[in-house]
PDB file of C-alpha atoms in Angstrom:
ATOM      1  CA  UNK A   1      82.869  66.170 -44.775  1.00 96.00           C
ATOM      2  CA  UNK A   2      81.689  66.243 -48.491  1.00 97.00           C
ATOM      3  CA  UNK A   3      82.966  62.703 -50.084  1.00 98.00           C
ATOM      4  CA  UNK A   4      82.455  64.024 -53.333  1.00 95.00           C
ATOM      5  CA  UNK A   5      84.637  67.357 -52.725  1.00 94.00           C
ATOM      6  CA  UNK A   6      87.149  66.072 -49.641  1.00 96.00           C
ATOM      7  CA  UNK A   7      88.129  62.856 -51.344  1.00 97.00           C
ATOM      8  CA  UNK A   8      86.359  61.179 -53.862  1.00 96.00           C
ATOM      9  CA  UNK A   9      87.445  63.849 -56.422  1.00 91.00           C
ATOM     10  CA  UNK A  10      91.262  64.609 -55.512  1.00 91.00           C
ATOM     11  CA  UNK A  11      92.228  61.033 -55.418  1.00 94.00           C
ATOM     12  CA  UNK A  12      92.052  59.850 -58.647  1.00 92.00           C
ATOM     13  CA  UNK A  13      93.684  63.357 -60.167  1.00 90.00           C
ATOM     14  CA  UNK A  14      96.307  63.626 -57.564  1.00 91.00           C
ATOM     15  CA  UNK A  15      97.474  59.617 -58.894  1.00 93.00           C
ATOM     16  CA  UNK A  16      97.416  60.403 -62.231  1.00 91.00           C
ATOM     17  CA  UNK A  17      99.045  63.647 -61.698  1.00 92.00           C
ATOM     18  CA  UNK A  18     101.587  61.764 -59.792  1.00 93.00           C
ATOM     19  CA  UNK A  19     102.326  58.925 -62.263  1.00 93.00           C
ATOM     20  CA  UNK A  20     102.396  61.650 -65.002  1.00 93.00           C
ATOM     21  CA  UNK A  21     105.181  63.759 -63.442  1.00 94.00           C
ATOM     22  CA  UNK A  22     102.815  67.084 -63.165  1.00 92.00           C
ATOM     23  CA  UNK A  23     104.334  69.360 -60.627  1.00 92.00           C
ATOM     24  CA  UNK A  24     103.024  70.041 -57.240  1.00 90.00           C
ATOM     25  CA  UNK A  25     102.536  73.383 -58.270  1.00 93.00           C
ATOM     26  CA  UNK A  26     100.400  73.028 -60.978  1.00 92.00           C
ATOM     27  CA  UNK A  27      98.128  70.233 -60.030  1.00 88.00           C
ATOM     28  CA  UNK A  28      95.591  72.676 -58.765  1.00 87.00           C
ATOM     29  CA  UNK A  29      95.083  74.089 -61.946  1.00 90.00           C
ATOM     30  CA  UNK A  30      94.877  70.570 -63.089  1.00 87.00           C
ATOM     31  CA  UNK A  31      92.068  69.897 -61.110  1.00 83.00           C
ATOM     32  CA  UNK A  32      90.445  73.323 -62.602  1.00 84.00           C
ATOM     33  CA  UNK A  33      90.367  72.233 -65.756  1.00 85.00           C
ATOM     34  CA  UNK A  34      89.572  68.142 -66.015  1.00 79.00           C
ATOM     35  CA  UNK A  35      86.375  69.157 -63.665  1.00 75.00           C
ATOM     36  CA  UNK A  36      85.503  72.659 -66.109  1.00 75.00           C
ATOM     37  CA  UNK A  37      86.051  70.235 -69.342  1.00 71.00           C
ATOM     38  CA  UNK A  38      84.655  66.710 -67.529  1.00 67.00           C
ATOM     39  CA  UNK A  39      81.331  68.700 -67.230  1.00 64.00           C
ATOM     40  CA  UNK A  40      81.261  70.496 -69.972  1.00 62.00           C
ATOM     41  CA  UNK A  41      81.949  67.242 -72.439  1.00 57.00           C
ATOM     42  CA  UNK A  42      79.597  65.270 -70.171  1.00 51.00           C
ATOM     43  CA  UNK A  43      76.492  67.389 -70.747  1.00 46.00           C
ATOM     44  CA  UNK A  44      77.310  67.836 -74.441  1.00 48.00           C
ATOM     45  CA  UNK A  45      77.909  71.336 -74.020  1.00 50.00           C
ATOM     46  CA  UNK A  46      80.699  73.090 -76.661  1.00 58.00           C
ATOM     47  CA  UNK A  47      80.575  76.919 -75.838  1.00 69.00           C
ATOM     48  CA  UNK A  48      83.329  78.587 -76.129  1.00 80.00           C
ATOM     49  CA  UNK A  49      84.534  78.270 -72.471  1.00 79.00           C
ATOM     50  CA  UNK A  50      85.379  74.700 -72.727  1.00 77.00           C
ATOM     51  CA  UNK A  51      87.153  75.094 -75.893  1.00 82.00           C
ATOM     52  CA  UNK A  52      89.086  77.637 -73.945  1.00 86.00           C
ATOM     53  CA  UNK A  53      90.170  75.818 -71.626  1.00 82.00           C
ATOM     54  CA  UNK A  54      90.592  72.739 -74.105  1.00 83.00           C
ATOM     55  CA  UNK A  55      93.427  75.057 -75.404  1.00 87.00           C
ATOM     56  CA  UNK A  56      95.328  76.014 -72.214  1.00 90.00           C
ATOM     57  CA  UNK A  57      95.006  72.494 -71.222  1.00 87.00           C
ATOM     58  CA  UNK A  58      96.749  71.362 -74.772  1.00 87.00           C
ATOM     59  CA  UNK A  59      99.523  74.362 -74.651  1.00 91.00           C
ATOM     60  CA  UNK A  60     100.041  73.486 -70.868  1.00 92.00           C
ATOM     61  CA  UNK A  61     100.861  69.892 -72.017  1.00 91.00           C
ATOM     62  CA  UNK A  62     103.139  70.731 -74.727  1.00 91.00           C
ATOM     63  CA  UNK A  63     105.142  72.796 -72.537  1.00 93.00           C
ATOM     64  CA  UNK A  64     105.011  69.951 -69.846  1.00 93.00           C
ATOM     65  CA  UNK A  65     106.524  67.834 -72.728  1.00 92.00           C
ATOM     66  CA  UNK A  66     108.971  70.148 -74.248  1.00 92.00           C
ATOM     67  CA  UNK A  67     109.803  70.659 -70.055  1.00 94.00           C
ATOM     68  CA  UNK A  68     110.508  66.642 -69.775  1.00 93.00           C
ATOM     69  CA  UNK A  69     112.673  66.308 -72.831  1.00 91.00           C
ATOM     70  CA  UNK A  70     115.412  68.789 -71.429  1.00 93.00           C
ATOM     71  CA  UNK A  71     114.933  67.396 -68.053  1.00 93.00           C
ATOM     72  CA  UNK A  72     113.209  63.510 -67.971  1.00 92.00           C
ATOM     73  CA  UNK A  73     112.377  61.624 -64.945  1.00 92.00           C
ATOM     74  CA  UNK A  74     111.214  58.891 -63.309  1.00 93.00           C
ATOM     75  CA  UNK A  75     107.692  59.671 -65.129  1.00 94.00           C
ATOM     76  CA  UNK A  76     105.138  58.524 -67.533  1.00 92.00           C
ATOM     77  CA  UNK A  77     105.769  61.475 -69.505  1.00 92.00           C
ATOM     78  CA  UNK A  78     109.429  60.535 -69.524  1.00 93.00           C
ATOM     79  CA  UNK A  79     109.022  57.433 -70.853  1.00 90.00           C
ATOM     80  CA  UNK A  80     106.757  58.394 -73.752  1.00 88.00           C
ATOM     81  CA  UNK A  81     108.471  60.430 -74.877  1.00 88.00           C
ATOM     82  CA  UNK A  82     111.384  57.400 -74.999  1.00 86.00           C
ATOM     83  CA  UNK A  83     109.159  55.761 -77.287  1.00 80.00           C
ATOM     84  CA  UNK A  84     108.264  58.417 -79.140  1.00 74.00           C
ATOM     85  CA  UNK A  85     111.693  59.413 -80.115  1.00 73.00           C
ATOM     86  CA  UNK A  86     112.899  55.205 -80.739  1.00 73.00           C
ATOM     87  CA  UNK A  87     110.515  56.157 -84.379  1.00 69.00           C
ATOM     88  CA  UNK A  88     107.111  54.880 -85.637  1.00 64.00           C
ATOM     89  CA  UNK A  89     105.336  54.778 -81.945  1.00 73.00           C
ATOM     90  CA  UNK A  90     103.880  58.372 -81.193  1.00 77.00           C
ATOM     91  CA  UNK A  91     104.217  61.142 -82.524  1.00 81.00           C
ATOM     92  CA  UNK A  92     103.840  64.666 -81.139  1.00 83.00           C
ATOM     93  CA  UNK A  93     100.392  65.105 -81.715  1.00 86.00           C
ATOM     94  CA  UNK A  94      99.793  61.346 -80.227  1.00 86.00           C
ATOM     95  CA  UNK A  95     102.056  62.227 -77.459  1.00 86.00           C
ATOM     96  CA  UNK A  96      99.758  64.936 -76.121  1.00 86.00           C
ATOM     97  CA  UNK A  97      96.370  63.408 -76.806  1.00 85.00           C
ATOM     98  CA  UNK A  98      97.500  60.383 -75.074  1.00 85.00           C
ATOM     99  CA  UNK A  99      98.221  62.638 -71.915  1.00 86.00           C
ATOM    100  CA  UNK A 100      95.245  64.166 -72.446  1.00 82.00           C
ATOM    101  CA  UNK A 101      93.414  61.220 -72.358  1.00 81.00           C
ATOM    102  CA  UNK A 102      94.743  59.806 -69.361  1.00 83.00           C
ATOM    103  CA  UNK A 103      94.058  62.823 -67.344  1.00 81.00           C
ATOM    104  CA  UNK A 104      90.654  63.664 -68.405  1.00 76.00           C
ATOM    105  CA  UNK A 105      89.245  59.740 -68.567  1.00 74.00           C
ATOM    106  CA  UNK A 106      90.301  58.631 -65.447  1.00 74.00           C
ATOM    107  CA  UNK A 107      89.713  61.313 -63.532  1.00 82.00           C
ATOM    108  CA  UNK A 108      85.539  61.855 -63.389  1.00 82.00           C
ATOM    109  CA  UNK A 109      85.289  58.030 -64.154  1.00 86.00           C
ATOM    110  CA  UNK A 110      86.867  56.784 -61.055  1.00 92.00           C
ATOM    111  CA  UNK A 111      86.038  59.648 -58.310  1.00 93.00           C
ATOM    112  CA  UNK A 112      82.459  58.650 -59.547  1.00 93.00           C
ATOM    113  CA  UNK A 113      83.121  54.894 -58.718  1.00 95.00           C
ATOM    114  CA  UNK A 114      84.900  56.234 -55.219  1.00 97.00           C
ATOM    115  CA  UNK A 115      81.719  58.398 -54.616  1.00 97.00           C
ATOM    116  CA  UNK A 116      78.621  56.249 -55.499  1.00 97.00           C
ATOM    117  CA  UNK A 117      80.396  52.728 -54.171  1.00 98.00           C
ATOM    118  CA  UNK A 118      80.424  54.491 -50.840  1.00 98.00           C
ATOM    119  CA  UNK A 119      76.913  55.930 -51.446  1.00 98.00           C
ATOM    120  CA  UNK A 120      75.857  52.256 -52.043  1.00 98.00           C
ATOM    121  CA  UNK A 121      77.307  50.720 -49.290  1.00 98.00           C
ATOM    122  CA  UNK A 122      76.438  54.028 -46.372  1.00 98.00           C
ATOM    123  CA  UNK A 123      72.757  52.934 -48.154  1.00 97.00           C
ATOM    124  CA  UNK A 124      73.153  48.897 -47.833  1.00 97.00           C
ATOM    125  CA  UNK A 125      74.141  48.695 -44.301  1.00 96.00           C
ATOM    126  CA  UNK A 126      74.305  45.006 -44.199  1.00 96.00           C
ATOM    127  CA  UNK A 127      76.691  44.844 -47.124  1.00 96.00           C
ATOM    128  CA  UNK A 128      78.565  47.778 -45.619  1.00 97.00           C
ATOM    129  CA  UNK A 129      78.908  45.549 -42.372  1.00 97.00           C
ATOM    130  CA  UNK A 130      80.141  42.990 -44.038  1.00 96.00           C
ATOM    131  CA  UNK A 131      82.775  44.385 -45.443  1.00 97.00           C
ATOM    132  CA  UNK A 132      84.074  45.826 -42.781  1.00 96.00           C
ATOM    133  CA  UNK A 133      84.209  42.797 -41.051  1.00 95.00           C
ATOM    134  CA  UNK A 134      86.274  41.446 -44.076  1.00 96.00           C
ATOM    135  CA  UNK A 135      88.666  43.963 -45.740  1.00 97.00           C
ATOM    136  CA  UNK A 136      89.696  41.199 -48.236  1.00 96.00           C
ATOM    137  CA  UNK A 137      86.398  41.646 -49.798  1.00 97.00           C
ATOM    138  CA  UNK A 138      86.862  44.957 -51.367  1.00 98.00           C
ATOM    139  CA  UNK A 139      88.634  43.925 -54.532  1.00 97.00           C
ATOM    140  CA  UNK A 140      85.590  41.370 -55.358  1.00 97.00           C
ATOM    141  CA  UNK A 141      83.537  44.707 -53.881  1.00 98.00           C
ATOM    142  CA  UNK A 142      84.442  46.862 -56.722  1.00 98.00           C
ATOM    143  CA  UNK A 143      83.917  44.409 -58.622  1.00 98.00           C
ATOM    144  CA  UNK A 144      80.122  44.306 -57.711  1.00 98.00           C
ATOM    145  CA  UNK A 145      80.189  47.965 -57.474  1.00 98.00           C
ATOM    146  CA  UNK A 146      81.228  48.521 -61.219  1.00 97.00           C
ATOM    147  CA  UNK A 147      78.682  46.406 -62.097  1.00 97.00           C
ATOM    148  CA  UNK A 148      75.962  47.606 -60.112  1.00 97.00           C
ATOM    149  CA  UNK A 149      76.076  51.093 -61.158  1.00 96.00           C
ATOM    150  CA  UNK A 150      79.506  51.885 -62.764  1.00 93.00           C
ATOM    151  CA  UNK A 151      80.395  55.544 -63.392  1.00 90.00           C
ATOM    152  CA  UNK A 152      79.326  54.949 -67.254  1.00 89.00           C
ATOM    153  CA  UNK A 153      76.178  54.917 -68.854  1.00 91.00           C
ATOM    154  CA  UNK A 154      76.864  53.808 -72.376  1.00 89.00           C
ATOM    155  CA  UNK A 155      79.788  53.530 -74.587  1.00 85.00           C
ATOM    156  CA  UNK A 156      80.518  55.604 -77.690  1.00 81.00           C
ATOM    157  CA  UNK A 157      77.820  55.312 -80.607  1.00 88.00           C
ATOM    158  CA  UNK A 158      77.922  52.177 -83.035  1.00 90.00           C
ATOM    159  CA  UNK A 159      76.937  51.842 -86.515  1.00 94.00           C
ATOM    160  CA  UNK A 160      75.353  48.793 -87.433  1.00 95.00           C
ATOM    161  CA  UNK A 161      77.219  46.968 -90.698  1.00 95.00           C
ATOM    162  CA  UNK A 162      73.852  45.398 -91.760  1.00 96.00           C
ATOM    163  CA  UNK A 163      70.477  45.055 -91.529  1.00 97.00           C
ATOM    164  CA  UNK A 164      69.982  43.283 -88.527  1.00 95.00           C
ATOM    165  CA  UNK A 165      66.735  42.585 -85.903  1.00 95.00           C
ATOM    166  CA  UNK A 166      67.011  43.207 -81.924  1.00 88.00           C
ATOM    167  CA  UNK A 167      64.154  42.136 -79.683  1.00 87.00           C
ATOM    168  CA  UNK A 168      61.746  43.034 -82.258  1.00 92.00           C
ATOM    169  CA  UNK A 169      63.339  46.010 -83.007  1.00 93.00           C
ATOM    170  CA  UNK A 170      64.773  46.623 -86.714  1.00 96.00           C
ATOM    171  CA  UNK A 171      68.237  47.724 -87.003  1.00 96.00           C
ATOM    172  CA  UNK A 172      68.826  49.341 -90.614  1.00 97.00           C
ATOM    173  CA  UNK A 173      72.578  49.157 -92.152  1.00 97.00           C
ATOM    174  CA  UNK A 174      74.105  52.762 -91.151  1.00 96.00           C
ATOM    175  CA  UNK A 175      71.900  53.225 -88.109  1.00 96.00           C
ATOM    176  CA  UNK A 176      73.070  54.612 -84.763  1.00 94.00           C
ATOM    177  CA  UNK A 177      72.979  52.559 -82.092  1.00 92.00           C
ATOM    178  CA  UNK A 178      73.941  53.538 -78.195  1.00 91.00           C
ATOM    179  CA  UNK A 179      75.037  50.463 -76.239  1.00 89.00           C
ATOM    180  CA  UNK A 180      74.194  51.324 -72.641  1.00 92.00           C
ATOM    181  CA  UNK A 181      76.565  49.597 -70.201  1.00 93.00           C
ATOM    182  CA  UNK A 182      74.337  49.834 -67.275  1.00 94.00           C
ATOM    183  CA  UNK A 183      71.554  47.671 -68.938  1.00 94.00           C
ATOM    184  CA  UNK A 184      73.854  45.013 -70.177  1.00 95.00           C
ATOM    185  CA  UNK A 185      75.387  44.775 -66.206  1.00 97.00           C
ATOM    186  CA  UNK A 186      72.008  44.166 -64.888  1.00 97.00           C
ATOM    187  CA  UNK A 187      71.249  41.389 -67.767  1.00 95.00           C
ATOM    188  CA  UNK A 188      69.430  38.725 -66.074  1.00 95.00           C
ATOM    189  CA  UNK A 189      70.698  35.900 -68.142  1.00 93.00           C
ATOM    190  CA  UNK A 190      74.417  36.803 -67.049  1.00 94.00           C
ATOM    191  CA  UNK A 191      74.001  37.782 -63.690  1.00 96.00           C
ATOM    192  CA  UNK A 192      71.876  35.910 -60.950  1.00 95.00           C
ATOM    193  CA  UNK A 193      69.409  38.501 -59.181  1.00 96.00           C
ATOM    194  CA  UNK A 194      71.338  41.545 -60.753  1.00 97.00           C
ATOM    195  CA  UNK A 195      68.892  43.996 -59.083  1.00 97.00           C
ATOM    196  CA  UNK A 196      70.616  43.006 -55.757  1.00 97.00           C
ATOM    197  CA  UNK A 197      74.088  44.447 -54.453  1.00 97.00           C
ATOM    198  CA  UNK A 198      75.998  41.495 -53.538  1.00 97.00           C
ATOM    199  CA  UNK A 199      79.476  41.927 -52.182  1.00 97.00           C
ATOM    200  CA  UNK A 200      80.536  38.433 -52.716  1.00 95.00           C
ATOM    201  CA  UNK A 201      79.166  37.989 -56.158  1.00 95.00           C
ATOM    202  CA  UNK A 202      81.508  35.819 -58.510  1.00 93.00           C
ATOM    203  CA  UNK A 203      81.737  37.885 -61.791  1.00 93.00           C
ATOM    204  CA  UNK A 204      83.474  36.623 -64.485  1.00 89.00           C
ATOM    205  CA  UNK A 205      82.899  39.735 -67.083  1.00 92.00           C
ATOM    206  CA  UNK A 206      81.092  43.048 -66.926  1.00 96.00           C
ATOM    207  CA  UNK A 207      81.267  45.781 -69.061  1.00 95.00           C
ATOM    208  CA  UNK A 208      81.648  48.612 -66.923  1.00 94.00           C
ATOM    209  CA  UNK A 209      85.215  49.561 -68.829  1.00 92.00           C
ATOM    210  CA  UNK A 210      83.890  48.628 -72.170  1.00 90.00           C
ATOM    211  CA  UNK A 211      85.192  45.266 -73.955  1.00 88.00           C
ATOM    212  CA  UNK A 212      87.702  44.040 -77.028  1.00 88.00           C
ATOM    213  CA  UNK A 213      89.370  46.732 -78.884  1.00 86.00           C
ATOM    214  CA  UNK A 214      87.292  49.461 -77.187  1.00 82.00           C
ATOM    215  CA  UNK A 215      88.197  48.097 -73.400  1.00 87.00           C
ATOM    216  CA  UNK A 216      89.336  51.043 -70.862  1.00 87.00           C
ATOM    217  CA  UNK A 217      93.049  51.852 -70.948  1.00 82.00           C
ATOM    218  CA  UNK A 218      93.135  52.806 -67.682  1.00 86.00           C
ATOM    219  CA  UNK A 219      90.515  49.913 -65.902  1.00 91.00           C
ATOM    220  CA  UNK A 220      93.800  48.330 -63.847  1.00 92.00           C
ATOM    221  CA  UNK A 221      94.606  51.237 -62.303  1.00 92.00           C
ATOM    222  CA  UNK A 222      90.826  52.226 -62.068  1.00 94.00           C
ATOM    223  CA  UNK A 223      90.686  48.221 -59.518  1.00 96.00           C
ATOM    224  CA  UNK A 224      94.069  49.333 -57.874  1.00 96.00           C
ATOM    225  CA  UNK A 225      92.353  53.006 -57.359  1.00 96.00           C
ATOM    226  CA  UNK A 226      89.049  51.357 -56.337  1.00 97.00           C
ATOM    227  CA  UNK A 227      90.849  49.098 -53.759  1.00 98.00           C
ATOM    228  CA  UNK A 228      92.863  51.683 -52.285  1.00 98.00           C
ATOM    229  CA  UNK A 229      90.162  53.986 -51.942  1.00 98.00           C
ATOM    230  CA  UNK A 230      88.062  52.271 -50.106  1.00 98.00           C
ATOM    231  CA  UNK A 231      90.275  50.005 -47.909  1.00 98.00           C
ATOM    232  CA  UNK A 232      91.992  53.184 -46.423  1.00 97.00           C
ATOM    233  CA  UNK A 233      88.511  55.041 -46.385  1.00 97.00           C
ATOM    234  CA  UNK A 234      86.823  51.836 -44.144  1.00 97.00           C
ATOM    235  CA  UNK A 235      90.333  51.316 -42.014  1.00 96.00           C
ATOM    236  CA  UNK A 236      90.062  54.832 -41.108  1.00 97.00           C
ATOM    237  CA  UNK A 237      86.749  56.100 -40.809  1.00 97.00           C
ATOM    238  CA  UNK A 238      84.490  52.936 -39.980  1.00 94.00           C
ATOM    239  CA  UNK A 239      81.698  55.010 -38.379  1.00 95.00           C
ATOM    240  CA  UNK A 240      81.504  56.620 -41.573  1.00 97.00           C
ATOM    241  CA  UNK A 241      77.518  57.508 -42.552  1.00 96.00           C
ATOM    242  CA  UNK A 242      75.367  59.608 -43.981  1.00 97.00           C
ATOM    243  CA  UNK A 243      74.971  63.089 -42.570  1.00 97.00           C
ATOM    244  CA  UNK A 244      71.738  63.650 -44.565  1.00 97.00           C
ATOM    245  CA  UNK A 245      68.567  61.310 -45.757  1.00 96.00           C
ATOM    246  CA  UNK A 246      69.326  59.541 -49.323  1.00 96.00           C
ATOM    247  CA  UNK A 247      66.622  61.275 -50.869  1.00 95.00           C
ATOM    248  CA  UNK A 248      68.367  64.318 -50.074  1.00 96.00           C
ATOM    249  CA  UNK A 249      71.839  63.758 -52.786  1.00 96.00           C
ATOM    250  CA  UNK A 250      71.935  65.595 -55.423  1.00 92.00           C
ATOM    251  CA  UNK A 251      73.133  63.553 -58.764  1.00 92.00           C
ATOM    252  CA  UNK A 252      74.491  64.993 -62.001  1.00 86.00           C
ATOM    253  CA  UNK A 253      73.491  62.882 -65.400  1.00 82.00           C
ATOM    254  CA  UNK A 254      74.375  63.354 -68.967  1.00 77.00           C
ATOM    255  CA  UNK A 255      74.452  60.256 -71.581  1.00 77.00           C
ATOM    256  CA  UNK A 256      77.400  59.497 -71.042  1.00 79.00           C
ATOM    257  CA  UNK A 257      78.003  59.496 -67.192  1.00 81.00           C
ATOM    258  CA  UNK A 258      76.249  59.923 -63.955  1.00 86.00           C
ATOM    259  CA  UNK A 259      77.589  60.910 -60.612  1.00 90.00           C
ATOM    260  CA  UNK A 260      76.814  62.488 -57.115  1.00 94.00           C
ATOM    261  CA  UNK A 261      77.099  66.192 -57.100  1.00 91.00           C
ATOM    262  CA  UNK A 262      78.149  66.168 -53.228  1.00 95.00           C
ATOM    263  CA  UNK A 263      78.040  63.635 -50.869  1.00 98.00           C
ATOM    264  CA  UNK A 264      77.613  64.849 -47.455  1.00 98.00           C
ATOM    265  CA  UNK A 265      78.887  61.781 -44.645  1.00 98.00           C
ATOM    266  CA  UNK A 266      80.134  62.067 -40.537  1.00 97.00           C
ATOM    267  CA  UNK A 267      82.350  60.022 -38.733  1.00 94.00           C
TER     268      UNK A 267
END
């Protein structure tokens, strides 16, 4: 099977779209358009297809709102819109973006950390032993995982409040500045050999979800994802390998993001 296509990428949409209330009827059009939009953000692109489908996203989610305030359930939806209407919490325009948000960021995001963990381990076959031998590992896994090589590459841009100095490099008050998340997780004065994939490494902070006010909404259900994921995926399939040489995967970048275009694996 392809990882990428067969599992990796329906989980994490097929949660959210469960938590969310989305009906089973519509969460293939769902997956249409958080995979048209992921891409298109990702790679910086803004042609006039993904504002297209920006918009029947947006009116799909208003209706899906205006549908759960004649009939709530037992939903996320349902319950924002609770504390929407008990005053000063969200609005309408809130309301929506926050859906959006938690449709679109934690879908890409966390089939990429389903997708490349397993790449990792399939292509550290000692640490892949291991955990097999050891289920209980796998929450201290992802751990090491998001850390190694997380699904993002740097945060949103910064603007420095001052002149400042980095490494010999002068920061001017206004300036841009990109913090990339992958270079921090492999800092050597915070982590011990960081080049190395080490299953049982004890990890006190990384910054694979960000940090303080900017830290990932959705990061525990990202872990609770993560553990899932790959608990059931090792239970079930523990022949599980790659079907085709490692230099043979295709990978998808942009600034933001990376991620494996397919991933093909037998069993």
């Amino acid at each position: 099977m392809d990882l990428v296509k067969d599992y990796a990428y329906p989980f994490p949409i097929n949660v959210i779209s469960e938590m969310l209330g989305v009906p089973q009827e519509d969460r293939p059009q769902i997956h249409v358009w958080s995979e048209a939009i992921a891409k298109g953000l990702g790679f910086g692109k803004q042609d006039p297809e993904v504002a297209q489908h920006l918009r029947s996203f947006a009116e799909y989610t208003a209706q899906l709102v205006a549908n759960k305030r004649v009939e709530p359930s037992d939903d996320l939806i349902s319950q924002l819109i609770v504390i929407e209407e008990e005053g000063d919490r969200l609005n309408e325009d809130e309301l929506i973006s926050m859906i959006t948000l938690l449709i679109f960021a934690g879908h890409e995001t966390t089939s990429n950390l389903i997708a490349t963990g397993s790449y990792l381990l399939l292509t550290h076959p000692e640490q892949l032993e291991q955990l097999k031998q050891d289920l209980n590992l796998v929450p201290s896994a992802v751990e090491e995982l998001l850390r190694y090589n997380g699904p993002a590459t740097s945060s949103g841009p910064r603007y420095a409040t001052q002149d400042t100095e980095l490494d010999g490099q002068r920061i001017k008050k206004g300036d841009v500045v990109i913090p990339l998340l992958k270079s921090a997780n492999r800092d050597e004065l915070q982590f011990n050999q960081p080049e190395e994939l080490d299953l049982e490494r004890k990890i006190k902070r990384h910054l694979a979800f960000g940090h303080g006010i900017h830290m990932c909404l959705g990061a525990p259900l990202a872990r609770v994802e993560g553990d899932v994921a790959f608990t059931t995926l090792l239970s079930r399939l523990p022949g599980l390998q790659l079907r085709v040489p490692p230099e043979e995967i295709h990978w998808h970048y942009s600034l933001l993001s990376e991620g494996l275009a397919s991933l093909p694996v037998k069993f």
